[in-house]
Amino acid sequence: QLRGSEEIMGHFAMNYHYYVKRTLADYLNTIVLAIRTESLWEDLRNVDIFLGGTGHFKNFGLKVTHNSEEFIDRANLPTASKKYMCCLLQHEID
């Protein structure tokens, strides 16, 4: 857990290892299907087909970004801070 609390931030407060310990660790031979944000519709179609569906969705391609594409990073983090963040996120990146 990096920052925040489960009560306030829900699943965003926990990292990948938190969920692995509580799910996949007990089921090592289980197939995991993932939906990646950057490939949302392609992944949804593939998972739907894998599960026996048609891969067709009524709102296929709909994009809701809450204007995040207009976000301007003003943090101006020094290189040392970026390296520190990478160390904090190491288990997420692995």
Short mmCIF file of C-alpha atoms in Angstrom, two decimals, residues 4-93:
data_model
loop_
_atom_site.label_atom_id
_atom_site.label_comp_id
_atom_site.label_asym_id
_atom_site.label_seq_id
_atom_site.Cartn_x
_atom_site.Cartn_y
_atom_site.Cartn_z
CA GLY A 4 -4.22 6.40 1.39
CA SER A 5 -6.48 3.99 3.12
CA GLU A 6 -8.70 1.23 1.85
CA GLU A 7 -11.70 2.94 3.46
CA ILE A 8 -11.23 6.16 1.52
CA MET A 9 -9.68 5.01 -1.75
CA GLY A 10 -11.18 1.56 -2.24
CA HIS A 11 -9.19 -0.70 -4.55
CA PHE A 12 -6.96 2.18 -5.66
CA ALA A 13 -5.24 2.14 -2.26
CA MET A 14 -4.06 -1.45 -2.73
CA ASN A 15 -1.47 -2.72 -5.15
CA TYR A 16 -1.19 -5.80 -7.33
CA HIS A 17 0.53 -7.85 -4.62
CA TYR A 18 -2.34 -7.16 -2.21
CA TYR A 19 -4.78 -8.80 -4.62
CA VAL A 20 -2.46 -11.65 -5.62
CA LYS A 21 -2.06 -12.70 -1.98
CA ARG A 22 -5.85 -12.79 -1.57
CA THR A 23 -6.75 -14.47 -4.86
CA LEU A 24 -4.28 -16.02 -7.30
CA ALA A 25 -1.80 -17.21 -4.70
CA ASP A 26 -4.32 -19.91 -3.73
CA TYR A 27 -5.15 -20.80 -7.34
CA LEU A 28 -1.82 -21.05 -9.15
CA ASN A 29 -3.20 -22.90 -12.20
CA THR A 30 -6.01 -20.43 -12.83
CA ILE A 31 -6.39 -18.52 -16.09
CA VAL A 32 -6.46 -14.77 -15.53
CA LEU A 33 -8.19 -12.52 -18.04
CA ALA A 34 -7.14 -8.88 -17.95
CA ILE A 35 -8.65 -5.75 -19.45
CA ARG A 36 -5.99 -3.13 -20.09
CA THR A 37 -7.12 0.49 -20.07
CA GLU A 38 -4.98 1.38 -23.07
CA SER A 39 -6.55 -1.48 -25.10
CA LEU A 40 -9.96 -1.51 -23.44
CA TRP A 41 -12.24 -2.33 -26.36
CA GLU A 42 -9.89 -4.78 -28.03
CA ASP A 43 -9.40 -6.63 -24.73
CA LEU A 44 -13.14 -6.61 -23.95
CA ARG A 45 -13.89 -8.06 -27.39
CA ASN A 46 -11.24 -10.78 -26.98
CA VAL A 47 -12.39 -11.74 -23.48
CA ASP A 48 -16.03 -11.83 -24.62
CA ILE A 49 -15.14 -14.13 -27.53
CA PHE A 50 -12.98 -16.30 -25.23
CA LEU A 51 -15.99 -16.70 -22.93
CA GLY A 52 -18.25 -17.70 -25.84
CA GLY A 53 -19.71 -14.31 -26.74
CA THR A 54 -19.79 -12.52 -30.07
CA GLY A 55 -17.32 -9.76 -29.22
CA HIS A 56 -19.89 -7.15 -30.23
CA PHE A 57 -20.91 -4.36 -27.84
CA LYS A 58 -23.67 -1.78 -28.22
CA ASN A 59 -21.38 1.13 -27.28
CA PHE A 60 -18.19 -0.25 -28.82
CA GLY A 61 -15.46 2.39 -28.83
CA LEU A 62 -17.16 4.72 -26.36
CA LYS A 63 -14.49 6.71 -24.56
CA VAL A 64 -15.00 8.52 -21.25
CA THR A 65 -11.84 10.25 -20.06
CA HIS A 66 -13.09 12.91 -17.65
CA ASN A 67 -10.73 15.23 -19.58
CA SER A 68 -7.64 13.40 -18.34
CA GLU A 69 -6.08 13.83 -21.79
CA GLU A 70 -5.88 17.55 -21.01
CA PHE A 71 -3.94 16.98 -17.78
CA ILE A 72 -0.75 19.00 -17.61
CA ASP A 73 1.92 17.56 -15.35
CA ARG A 74 3.14 20.49 -13.31
CA ALA A 75 4.84 18.40 -10.65
CA ASN A 76 8.24 19.11 -12.13
CA LEU A 77 9.78 16.27 -10.16
CA PRO A 78 13.57 16.18 -9.97
CA THR A 79 15.24 13.07 -11.37
CA ALA A 80 16.04 11.80 -7.85
CA SER A 81 12.35 11.95 -6.93
CA LYS A 82 11.38 10.05 -10.07
CA LYS A 83 13.90 7.34 -9.16
CA TYR A 84 12.40 7.19 -5.66
CA MET A 85 8.90 6.79 -7.12
CA CYS A 86 10.17 3.94 -9.31
CA CYS A 87 11.48 2.22 -6.18
CA LEU A 88 8.11 2.66 -4.47
CA LEU A 89 6.32 1.24 -7.50
CA GLN A 90 8.82 -1.55 -8.15
CA HIS A 91 6.42 -4.35 -7.26
CA GLU A 92 3.72 -2.82 -9.44
CA ILE A 93 6.04 -2.58 -12.43
#
